[in-house]
Coordinates of C-alpha atoms in Angstrom, one line a residue:
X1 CA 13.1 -33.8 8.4
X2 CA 10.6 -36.0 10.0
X3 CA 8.0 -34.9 12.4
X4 CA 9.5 -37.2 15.1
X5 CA 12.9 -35.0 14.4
X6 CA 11.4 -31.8 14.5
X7 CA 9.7 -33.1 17.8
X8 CA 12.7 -33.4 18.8
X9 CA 14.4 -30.5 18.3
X10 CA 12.0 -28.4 19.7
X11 CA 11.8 -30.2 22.9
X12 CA 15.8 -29.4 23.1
X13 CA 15.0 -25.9 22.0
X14 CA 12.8 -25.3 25.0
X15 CA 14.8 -26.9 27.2
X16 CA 18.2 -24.6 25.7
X17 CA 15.9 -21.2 25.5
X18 CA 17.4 -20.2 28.8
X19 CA 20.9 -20.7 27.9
X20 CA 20.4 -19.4 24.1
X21 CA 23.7 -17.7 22.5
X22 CA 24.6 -14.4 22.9
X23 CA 24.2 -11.4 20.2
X24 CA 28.1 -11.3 20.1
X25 CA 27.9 -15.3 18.5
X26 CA 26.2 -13.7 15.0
X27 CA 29.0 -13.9 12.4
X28 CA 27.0 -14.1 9.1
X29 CA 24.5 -12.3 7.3
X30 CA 23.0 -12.8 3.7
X31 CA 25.2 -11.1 0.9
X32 CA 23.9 -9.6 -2.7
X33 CA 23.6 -13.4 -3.7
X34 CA 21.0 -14.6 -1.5
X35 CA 24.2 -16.5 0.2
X36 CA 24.6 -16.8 4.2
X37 CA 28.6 -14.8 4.3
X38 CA 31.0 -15.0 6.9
X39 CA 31.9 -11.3 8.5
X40 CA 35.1 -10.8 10.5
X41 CA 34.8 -10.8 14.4
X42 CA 35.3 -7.2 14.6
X43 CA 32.4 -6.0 12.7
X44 CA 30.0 -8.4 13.9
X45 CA 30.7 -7.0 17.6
X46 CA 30.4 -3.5 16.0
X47 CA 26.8 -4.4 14.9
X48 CA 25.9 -5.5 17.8
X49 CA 27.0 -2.9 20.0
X50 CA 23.7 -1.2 21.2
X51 CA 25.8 2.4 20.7
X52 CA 27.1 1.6 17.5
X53 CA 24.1 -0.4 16.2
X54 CA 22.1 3.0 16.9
X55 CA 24.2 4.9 14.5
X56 CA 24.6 3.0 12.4
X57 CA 20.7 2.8 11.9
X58 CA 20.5 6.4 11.8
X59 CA 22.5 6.9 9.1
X60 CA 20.8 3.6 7.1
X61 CA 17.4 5.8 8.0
X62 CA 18.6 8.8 6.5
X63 CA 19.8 7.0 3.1
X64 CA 16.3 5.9 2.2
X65 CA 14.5 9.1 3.8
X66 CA 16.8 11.3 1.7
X67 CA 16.6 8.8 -1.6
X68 CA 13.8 6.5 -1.5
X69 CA 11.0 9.1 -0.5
X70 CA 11.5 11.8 -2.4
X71 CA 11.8 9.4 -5.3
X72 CA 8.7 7.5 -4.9
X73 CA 6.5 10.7 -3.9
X74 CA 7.6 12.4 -7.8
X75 CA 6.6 9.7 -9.1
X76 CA 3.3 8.7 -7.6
X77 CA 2.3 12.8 -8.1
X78 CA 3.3 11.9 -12.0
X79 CA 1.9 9.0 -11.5
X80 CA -1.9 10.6 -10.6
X81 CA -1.1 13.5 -13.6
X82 CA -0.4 10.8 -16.5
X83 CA -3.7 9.3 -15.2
X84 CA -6.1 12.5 -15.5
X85 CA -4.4 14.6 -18.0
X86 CA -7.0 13.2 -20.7
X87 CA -9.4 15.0 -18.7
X88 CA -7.3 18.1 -18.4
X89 CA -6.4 18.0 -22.3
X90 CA -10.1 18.1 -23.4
X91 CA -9.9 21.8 -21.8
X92 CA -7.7 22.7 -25.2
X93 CA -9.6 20.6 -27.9
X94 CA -8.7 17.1 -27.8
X95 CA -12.1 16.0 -28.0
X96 CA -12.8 18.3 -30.8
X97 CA -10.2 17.1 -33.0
X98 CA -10.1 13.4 -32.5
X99 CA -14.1 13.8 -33.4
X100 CA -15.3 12.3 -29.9
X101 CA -18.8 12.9 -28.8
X102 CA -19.2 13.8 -24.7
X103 CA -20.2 10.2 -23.9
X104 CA -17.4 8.4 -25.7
X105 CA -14.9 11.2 -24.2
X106 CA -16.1 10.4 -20.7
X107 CA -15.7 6.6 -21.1
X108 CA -12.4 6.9 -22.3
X109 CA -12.1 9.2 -19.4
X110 CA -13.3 6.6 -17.2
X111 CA -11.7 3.5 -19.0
X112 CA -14.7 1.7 -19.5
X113 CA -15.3 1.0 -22.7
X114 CA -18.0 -0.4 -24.2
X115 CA -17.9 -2.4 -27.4
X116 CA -21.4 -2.2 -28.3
X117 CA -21.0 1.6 -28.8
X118 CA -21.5 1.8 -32.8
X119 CA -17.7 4.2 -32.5
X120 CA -16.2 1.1 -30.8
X121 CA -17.1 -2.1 -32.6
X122 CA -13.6 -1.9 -34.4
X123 CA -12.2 -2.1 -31.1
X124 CA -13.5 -5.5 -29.4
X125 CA -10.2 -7.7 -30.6
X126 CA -7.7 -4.6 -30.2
X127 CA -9.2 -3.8 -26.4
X128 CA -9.8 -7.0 -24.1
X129 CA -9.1 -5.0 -21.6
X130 CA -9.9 -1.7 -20.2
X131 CA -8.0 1.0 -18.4
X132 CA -9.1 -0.3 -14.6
X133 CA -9.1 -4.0 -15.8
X134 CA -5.7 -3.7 -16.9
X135 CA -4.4 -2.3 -13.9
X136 CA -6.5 -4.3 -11.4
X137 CA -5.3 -7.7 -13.5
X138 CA -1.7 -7.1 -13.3
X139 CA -1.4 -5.6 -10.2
X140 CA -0.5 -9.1 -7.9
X141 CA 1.4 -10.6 -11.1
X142 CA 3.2 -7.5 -10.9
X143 CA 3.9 -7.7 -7.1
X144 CA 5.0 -11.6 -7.2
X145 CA 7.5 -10.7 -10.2
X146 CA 9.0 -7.8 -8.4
X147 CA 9.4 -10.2 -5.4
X148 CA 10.9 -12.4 -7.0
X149 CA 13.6 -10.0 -9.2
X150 CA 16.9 -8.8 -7.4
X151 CA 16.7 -5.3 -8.9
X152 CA 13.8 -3.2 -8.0
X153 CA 15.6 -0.3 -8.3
X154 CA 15.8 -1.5 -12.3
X155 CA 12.2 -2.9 -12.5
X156 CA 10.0 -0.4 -11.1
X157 CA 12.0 2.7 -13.2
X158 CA 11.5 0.4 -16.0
X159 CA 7.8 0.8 -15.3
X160 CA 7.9 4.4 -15.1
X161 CA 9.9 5.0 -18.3
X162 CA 7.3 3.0 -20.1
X163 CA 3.7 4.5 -18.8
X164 CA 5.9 7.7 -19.5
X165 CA 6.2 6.4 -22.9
X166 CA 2.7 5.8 -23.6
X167 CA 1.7 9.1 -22.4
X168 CA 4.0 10.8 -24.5
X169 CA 2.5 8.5 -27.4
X170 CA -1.0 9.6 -26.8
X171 CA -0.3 13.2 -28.3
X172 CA 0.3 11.9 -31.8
X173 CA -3.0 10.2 -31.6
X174 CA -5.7 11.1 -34.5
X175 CA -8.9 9.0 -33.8
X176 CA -10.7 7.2 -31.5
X177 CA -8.7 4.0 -32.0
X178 CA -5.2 5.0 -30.8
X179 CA -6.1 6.9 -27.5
X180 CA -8.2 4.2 -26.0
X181 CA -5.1 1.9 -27.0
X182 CA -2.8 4.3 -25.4
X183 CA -5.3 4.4 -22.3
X184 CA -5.8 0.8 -21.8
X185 CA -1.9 0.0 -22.8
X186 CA -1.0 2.7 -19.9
X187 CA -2.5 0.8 -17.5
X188 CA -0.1 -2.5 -17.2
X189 CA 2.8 0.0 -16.3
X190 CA 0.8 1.8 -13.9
X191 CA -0.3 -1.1 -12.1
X192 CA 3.3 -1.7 -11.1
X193 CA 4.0 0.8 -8.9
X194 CA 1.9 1.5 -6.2
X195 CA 1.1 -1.7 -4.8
X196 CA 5.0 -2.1 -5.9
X197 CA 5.9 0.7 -3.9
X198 CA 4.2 -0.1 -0.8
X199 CA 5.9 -3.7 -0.9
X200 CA 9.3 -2.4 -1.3
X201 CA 8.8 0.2 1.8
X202 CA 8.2 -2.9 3.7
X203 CA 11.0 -4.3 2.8
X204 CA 12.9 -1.6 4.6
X205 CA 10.8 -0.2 7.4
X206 CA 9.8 -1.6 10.0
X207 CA 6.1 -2.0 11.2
X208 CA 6.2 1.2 13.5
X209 CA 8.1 3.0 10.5
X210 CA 5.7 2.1 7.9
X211 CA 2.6 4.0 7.9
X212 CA 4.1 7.6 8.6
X213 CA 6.3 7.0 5.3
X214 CA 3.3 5.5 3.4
X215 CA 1.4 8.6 4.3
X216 CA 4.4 10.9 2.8
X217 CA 3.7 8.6 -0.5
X218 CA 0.4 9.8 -0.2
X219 CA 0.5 12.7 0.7
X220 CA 2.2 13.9 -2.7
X221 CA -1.1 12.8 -4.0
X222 CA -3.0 14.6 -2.0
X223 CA -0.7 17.6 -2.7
X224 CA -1.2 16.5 -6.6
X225 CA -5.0 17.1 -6.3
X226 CA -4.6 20.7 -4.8
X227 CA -2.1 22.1 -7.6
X228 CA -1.2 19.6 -10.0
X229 CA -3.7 21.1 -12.2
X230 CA -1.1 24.2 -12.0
X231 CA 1.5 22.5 -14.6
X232 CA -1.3 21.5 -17.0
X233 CA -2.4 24.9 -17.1
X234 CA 1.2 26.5 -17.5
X235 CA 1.4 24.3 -20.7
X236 CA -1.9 24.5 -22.3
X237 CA -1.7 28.4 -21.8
X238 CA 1.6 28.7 -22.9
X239 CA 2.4 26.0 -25.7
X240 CA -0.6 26.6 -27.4
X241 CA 0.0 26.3 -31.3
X242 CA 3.8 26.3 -30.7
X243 CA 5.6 24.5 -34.4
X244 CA 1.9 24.0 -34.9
X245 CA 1.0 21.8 -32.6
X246 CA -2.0 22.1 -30.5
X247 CA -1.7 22.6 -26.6
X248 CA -3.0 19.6 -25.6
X249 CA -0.5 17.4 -27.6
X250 CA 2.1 19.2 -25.6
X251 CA 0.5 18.2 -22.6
X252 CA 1.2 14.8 -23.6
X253 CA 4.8 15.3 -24.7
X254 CA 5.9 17.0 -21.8
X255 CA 4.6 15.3 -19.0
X256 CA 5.6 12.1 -20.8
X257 CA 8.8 13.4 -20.9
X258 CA 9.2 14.1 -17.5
X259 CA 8.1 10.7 -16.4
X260 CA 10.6 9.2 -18.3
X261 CA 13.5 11.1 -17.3
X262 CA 12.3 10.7 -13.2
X263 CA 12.2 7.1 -14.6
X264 CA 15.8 7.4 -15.5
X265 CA 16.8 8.7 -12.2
X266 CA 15.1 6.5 -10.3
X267 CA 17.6 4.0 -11.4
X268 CA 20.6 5.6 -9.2
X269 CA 18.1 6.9 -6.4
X270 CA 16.0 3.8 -5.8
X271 CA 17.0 0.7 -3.5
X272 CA 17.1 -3.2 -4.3
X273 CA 16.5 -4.8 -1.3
X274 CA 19.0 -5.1 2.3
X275 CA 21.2 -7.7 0.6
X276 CA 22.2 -5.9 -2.6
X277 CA 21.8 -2.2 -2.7
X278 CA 24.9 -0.9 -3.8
X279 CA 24.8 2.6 -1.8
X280 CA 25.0 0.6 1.3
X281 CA 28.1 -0.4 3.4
X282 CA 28.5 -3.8 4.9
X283 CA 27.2 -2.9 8.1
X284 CA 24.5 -1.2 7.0
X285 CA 23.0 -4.3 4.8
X286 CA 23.6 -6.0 7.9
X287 CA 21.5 -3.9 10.4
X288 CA 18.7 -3.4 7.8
X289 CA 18.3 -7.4 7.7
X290 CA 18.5 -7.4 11.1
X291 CA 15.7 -4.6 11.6
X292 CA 13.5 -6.4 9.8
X293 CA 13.9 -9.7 11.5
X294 CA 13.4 -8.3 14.9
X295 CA 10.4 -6.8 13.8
X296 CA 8.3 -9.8 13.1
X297 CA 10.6 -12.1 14.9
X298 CA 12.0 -14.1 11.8
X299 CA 14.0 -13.3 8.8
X300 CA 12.6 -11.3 6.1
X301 CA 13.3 -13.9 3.0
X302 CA 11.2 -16.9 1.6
X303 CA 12.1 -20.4 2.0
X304 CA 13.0 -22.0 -0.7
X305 CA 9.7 -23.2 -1.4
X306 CA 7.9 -20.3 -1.1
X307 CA 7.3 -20.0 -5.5
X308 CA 5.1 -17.4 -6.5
X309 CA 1.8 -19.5 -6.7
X310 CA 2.0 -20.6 -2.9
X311 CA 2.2 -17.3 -2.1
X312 CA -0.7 -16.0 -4.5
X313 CA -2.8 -19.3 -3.1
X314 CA -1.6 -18.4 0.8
X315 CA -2.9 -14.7 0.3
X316 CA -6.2 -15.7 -1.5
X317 CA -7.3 -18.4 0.5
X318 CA -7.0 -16.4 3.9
X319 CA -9.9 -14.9 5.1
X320 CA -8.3 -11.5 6.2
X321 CA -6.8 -10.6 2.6
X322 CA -10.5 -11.5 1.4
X323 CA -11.7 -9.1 3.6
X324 CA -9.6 -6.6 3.3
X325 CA -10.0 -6.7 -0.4
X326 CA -13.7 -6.0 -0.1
X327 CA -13.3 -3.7 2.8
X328 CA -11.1 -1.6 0.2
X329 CA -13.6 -2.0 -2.5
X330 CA -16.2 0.1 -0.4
X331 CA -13.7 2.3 1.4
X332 CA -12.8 3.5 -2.3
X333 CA -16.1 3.8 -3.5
X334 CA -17.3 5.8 -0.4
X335 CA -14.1 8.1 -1.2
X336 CA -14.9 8.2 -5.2
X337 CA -15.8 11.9 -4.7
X338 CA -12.4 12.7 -5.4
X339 CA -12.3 12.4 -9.1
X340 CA -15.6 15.0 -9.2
X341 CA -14.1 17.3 -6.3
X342 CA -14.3 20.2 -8.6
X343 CA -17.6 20.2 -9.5
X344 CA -18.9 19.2 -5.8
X345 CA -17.1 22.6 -5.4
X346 CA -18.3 24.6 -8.4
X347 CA -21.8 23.9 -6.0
X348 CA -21.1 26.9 -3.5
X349 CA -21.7 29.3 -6.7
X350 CA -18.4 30.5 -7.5
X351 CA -16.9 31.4 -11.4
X352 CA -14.8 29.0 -12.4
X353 CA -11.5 30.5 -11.1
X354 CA -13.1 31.1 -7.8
X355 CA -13.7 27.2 -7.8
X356 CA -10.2 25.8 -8.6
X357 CA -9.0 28.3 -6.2
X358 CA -11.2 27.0 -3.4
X359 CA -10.1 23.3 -4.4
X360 CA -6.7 23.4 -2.3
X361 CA -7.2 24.7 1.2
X362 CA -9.6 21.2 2.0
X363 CA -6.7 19.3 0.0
X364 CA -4.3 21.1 2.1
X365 CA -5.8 20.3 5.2
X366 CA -6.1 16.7 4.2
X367 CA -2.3 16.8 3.4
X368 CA -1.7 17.4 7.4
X369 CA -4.2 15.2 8.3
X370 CA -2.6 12.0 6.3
X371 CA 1.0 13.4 7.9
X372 CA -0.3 13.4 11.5
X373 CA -2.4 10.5 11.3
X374 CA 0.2 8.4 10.4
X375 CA 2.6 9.4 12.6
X376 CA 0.7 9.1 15.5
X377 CA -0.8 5.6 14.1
X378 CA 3.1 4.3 14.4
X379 CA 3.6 6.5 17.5
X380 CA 0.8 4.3 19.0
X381 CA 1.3 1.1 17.3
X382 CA -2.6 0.9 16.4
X383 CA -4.2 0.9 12.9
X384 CA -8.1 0.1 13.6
X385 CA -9.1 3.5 14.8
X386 CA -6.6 5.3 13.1
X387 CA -8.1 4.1 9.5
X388 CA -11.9 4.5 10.8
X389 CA -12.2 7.8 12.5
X390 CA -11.6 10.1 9.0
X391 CA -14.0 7.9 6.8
X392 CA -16.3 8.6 10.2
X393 CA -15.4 12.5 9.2
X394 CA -16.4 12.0 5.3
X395 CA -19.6 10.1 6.5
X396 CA -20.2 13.7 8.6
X397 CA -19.5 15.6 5.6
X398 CA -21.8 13.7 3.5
X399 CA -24.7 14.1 6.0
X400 CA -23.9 17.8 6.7
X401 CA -24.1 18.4 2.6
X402 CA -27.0 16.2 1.8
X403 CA -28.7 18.3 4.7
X404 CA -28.1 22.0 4.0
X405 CA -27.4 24.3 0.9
X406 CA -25.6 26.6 3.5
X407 CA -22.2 27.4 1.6
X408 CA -20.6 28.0 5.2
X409 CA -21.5 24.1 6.2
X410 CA -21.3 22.5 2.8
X411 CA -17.6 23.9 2.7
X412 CA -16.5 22.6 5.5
X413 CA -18.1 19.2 4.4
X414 CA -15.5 19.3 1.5
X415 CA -12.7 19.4 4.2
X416 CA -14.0 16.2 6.1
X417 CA -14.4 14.4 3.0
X418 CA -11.2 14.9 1.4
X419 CA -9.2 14.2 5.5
X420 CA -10.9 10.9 4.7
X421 CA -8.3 9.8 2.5
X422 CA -5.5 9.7 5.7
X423 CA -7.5 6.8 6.2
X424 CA -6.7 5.0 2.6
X425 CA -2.9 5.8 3.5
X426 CA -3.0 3.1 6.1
X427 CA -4.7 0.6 4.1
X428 CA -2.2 -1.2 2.5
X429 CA 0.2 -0.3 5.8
X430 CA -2.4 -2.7 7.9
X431 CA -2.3 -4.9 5.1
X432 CA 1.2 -5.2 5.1
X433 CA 1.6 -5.4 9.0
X434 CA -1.2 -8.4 9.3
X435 CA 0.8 -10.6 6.7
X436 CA 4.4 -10.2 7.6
X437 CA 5.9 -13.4 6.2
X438 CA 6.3 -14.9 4.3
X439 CA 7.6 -12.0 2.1
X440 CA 5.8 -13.6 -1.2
X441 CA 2.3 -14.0 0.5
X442 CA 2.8 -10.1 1.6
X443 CA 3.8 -9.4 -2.1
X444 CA 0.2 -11.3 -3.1
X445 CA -1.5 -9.7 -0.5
X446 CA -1.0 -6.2 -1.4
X447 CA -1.8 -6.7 -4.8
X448 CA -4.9 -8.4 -4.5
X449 CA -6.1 -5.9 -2.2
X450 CA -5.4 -2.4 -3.8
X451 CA -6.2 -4.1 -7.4
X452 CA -9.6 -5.1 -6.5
X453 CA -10.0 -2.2 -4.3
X454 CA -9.9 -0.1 -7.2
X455 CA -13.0 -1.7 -8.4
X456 CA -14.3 1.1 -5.9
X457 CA -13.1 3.8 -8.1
X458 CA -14.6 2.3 -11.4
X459 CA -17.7 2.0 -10.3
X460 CA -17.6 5.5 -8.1
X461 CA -17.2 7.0 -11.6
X462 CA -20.8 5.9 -11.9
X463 CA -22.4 7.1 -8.7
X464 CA -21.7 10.2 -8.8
X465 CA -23.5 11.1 -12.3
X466 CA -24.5 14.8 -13.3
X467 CA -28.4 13.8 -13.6
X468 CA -27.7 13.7 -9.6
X469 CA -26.4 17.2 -9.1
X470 CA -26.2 20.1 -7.8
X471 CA -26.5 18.5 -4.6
X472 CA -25.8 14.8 -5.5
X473 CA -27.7 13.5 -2.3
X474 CA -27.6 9.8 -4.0
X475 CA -24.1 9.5 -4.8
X476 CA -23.5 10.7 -1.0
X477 CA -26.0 8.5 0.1
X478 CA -23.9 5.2 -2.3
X479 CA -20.6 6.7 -0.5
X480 CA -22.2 6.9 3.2
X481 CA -23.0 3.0 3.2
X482 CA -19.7 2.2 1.3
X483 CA -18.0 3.9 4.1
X484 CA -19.7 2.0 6.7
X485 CA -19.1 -1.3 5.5
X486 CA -15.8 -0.7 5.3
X487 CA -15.9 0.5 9.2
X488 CA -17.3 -3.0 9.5
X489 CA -14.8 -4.9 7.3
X490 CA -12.2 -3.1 9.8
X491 CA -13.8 -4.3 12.7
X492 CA -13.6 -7.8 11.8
X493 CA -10.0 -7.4 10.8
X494 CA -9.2 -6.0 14.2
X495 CA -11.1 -9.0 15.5
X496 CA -9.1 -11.2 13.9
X497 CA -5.8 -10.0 14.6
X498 CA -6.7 -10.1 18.5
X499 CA -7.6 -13.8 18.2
X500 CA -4.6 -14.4 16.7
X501 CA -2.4 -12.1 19.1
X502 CA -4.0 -14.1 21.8
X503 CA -3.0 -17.8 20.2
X504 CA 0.7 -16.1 20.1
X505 CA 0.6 -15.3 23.8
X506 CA -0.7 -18.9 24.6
X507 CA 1.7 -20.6 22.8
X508 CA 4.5 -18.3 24.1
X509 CA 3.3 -19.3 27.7
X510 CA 3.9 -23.4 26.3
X511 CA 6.9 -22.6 25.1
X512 CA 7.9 -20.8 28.5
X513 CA 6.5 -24.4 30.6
X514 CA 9.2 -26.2 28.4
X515 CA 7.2 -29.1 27.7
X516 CA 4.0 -28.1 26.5
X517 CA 2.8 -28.6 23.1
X518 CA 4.8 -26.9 20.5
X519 CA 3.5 -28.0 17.5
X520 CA 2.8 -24.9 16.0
X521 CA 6.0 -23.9 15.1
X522 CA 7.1 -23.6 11.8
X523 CA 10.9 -25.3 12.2
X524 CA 11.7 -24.4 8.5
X525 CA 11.2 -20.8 8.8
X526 CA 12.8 -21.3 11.9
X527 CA 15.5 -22.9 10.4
X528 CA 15.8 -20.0 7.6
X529 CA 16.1 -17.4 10.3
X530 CA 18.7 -19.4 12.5
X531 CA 20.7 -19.6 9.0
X532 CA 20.6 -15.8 7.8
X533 CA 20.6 -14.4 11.1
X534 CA 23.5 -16.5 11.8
X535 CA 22.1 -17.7 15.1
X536 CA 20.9 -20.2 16.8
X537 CA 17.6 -22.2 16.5
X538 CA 16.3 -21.8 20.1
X539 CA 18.0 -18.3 19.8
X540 CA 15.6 -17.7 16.4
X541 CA 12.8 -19.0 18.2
X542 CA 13.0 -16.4 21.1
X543 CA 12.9 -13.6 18.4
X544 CA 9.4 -14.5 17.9
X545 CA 8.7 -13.8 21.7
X546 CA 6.8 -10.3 22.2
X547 CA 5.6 -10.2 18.1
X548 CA 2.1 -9.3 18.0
X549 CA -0.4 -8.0 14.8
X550 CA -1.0 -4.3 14.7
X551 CA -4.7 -4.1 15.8

């Protein structure tokens, strides 16, 4: 359509916005085929009954409470196991008998490896790519593609069942050369699912919904880091020599096991999207499409334009995603402690029982933290201050243990820095709130920003060397100024956002003079709403009324 045409029809939009259709008009929705469907008169008044609408969204609620969360959180505490037990397994000998000295071990452990190591030169065609540069690269293909399938609920398990795989694989390695293939192949998987996960909550929760489930997802991490060393010690203690094989092989084959089978269950437990999730009635499909809509004031689907590469060129060429992408760089690298908690621990003097033991209560603590955070953060409807004030707790913690050998103060430091992960939670939950639509650009978005963030972690790894200990004032000092550019990055965010709420409120006040310029509406997007809402355009257009960025 022309720009004169579009002119046009907004012109008779404004002038119609008082006289807009009523809910009770709405007689379509979009079915499991991406197709606007017809519904009978009697259920689209039952949709729309405020009474009946509320039920019926409690119920939808409880669905992917009850099967989508309890899914995701297994996985993502598998998810972290599968990741460290490398480190766990050289407890029982796998260094020993694959004939690693400590510094290869500990770059395999960190997935950089180097090809100019004399043990590695066989390895510079087999390993283009290390363990973090695999996951960081596929991270946004990953998201686009699962945008772009119909079946989550097939892709993502798929995922699972294959990192689960290459876990499993790693106990039959013998050198060098097939455990840092099985590391760096692990990777691809793995990048699939966080970022992966975090899109598909969004697909189903709205903006004040988001954050407190995100922080659940989370949270089993957080829960991972206090006891997941509990199941690796159950096996190593117990399976020891077992048919032969050494302990740390069945670390491998068991907790690959398990991954796969969660991956196999994931299949009946996880959700497509609120088109084509077959554990859904009619009604239910509806409201959740509706839910979603009303949130950021237009429909939750690309137009049909919106490919893959306009959304990966829409995320990186916005200024925000670039700045969030550093800003999680430098969060993550202020927060790289938690790979070394135990020996920042092992500090206060303890035996090494003593230590582990005194690992979970700040983990613990952190758990609540993330919980509480969160929910108030939705509760509130704010994500700046919410994100900033427990990396402002870590900065503390660094200051008080850089300052003191006092075992009293240099504890509680260990419980402000690991609360400062509530404020990772909500990064990709702002991230997702500041680029609602389309869905592809969010999809981009989130992957770019948690795959380069975990640059952080990479170089963290480095920071926090032993030559640096006991009291590792350097690698709190790195971590301190990571921490507070990423306060800064935040700011600017919020900034930002509030420029943009404020162009939303001004051209809300044009539209309300019914006249006044109206140029920046989108009518195609406008257009797609109008069609899948089942609604009309002025109609669609007032949706957008009262959307504003979480700040």
């Amino acid at each position: 359509m022309s720009s004169v045409e579009d002119s046009k029809e907004q012109k008779e939009m404004i002038e119609n916005w008082s006289t807009s259709p009523t809910a009770e008009a709405r007689v379509e929705h979009v079915n499991e085929k991406g197709e606007v469907a017809h519904i009978d008169a009697a259920l689209a008044r039952r949709v729309h009954d405020p009474e009946v609408r509320k039920k019926i969204e409690k119920k939808l609620l409880w669905k992917l409470d009850s099967r989508l969360m309890p899914t995701v959180i297994v996985i993502f505490i598998l998810n972290y196991i599968d990741r460290n037990n490398v480190s766990t397994a050289r407890l029982s000998g796998l260094q020993q008998d694959l004939g690693l000295s400590g510094e290869v071990f500990l770059r395999i452990a960190r997935g950089a490896v180097d090809s100019s190591q004399p043990q590695m030169c066989n390895m510079k065609a087999a390993l283009p790519f290390s363990i973090p540069a695999a996951d960081i690269t596929f991270q946004t293909p990953s998201n686009l593609l699962l945008n772009y399938v119909s079946k989550p609920s097939l892709y993502i398990p798929i995922m699972v069942i294959l990192w689960g795989l290459v876990s499993l694989l790693t106990g039959v390695t013998n050198n060098f050369t097939g455990i840092a293939l099985c590391r760096v192949a692990i990777g691809i998987p793995e990048a699939a699912f966080y970022p992966g996960t975090i899109y598909l909550l969004s697909r189903w929760y709205t903006k004040k919904e988001l954050a407190f489930r995100s922080a659940w997802l989370y949270g089993g991490l957080i829960i991972s880091n206090a006891f997941g060393a509990l199941m690796a010690a159950g096996i190593l203690s117990n399976l020891e020599g077992k048919l032969g094989v050494r302990g740390w092989r069945w670390l491998f084959y068991v907790e690959g096991a398990i991954t796969m089978a969660v991956g196999l269950i994931a299949m009946l437990t996880l959700p497509d999207y609120p088109r084509n999730t077959w554990w859904l009635t009619t009604e239910e499909k509806i409201v959740a499409q509706q839910r979603l809509s009303e949130d950021a004031g237009e429909a939750d689907q690309d137009s049909p334009g919106d490919t893959a590469w306009k959304g990966f060129k829409m995320a990186i060429t916005d200024p925000k995603v670039l700045i969030f992408m550093f800003m999680t760089f430098v969060q993550l690298l202020g927060l790289s402690f938690v790979n070394f908690f135990p020996t920042l621990t092992q500090t206060l003097g303890f035996s090494t029982t003593i230590t582990l033991l005194l690992c979970a209560p700040p983990w613990a603590y952190a758990f609540v933290i993330c919980i509480t955070n969160a929910r108030h953060s939705d509760w509130a409807g704010e994500r700046f201050w919410h994100l900033t004030w427990p990396w402002m707790g870590v900065i503390v913690g660094y200051i008080i243990a850089m300052s003191t050998q006092a075992l009293p103060a240099r504890y509680i430091a260990l419980f402000l820095m690991a609360a400062g992960y509530a404020g990772f939670a909500l990064t990709l939950v702002w991230v997702s709130n500041s680029f609602p639509r389309p869905p592809v650009k969010r999809a981009a978005a989130i992957g770019l920003v948690n795959g380069f963030g975990n640059l952080g972690n990479l170089v963290g790894s480095y920071v926090w060397d032993a030559r640096f200990g006991p009291i590792y004032r350097q690698s709190m000092g790195v971590g301190l100024v990571g921490l507070v550019l990423a306060i800064g990055c935040a700011w600017i965010i919020r900034m930002l956002l509030q420029r943009m709420n404020k162009n939303i409120e001004r051209l809300e006040q044009a539209m309300d003079a019914a006249g006044a310029d109206t140029e920046n509406l989108d009518m195609d997007r406008l257009r797609a709403t109008a069609e899948i809402e089942g609604i009309a355009l002025d109609e669609a257009a007032a949706m957008k009324k009262g959307f504003r960025y979480l700040l």
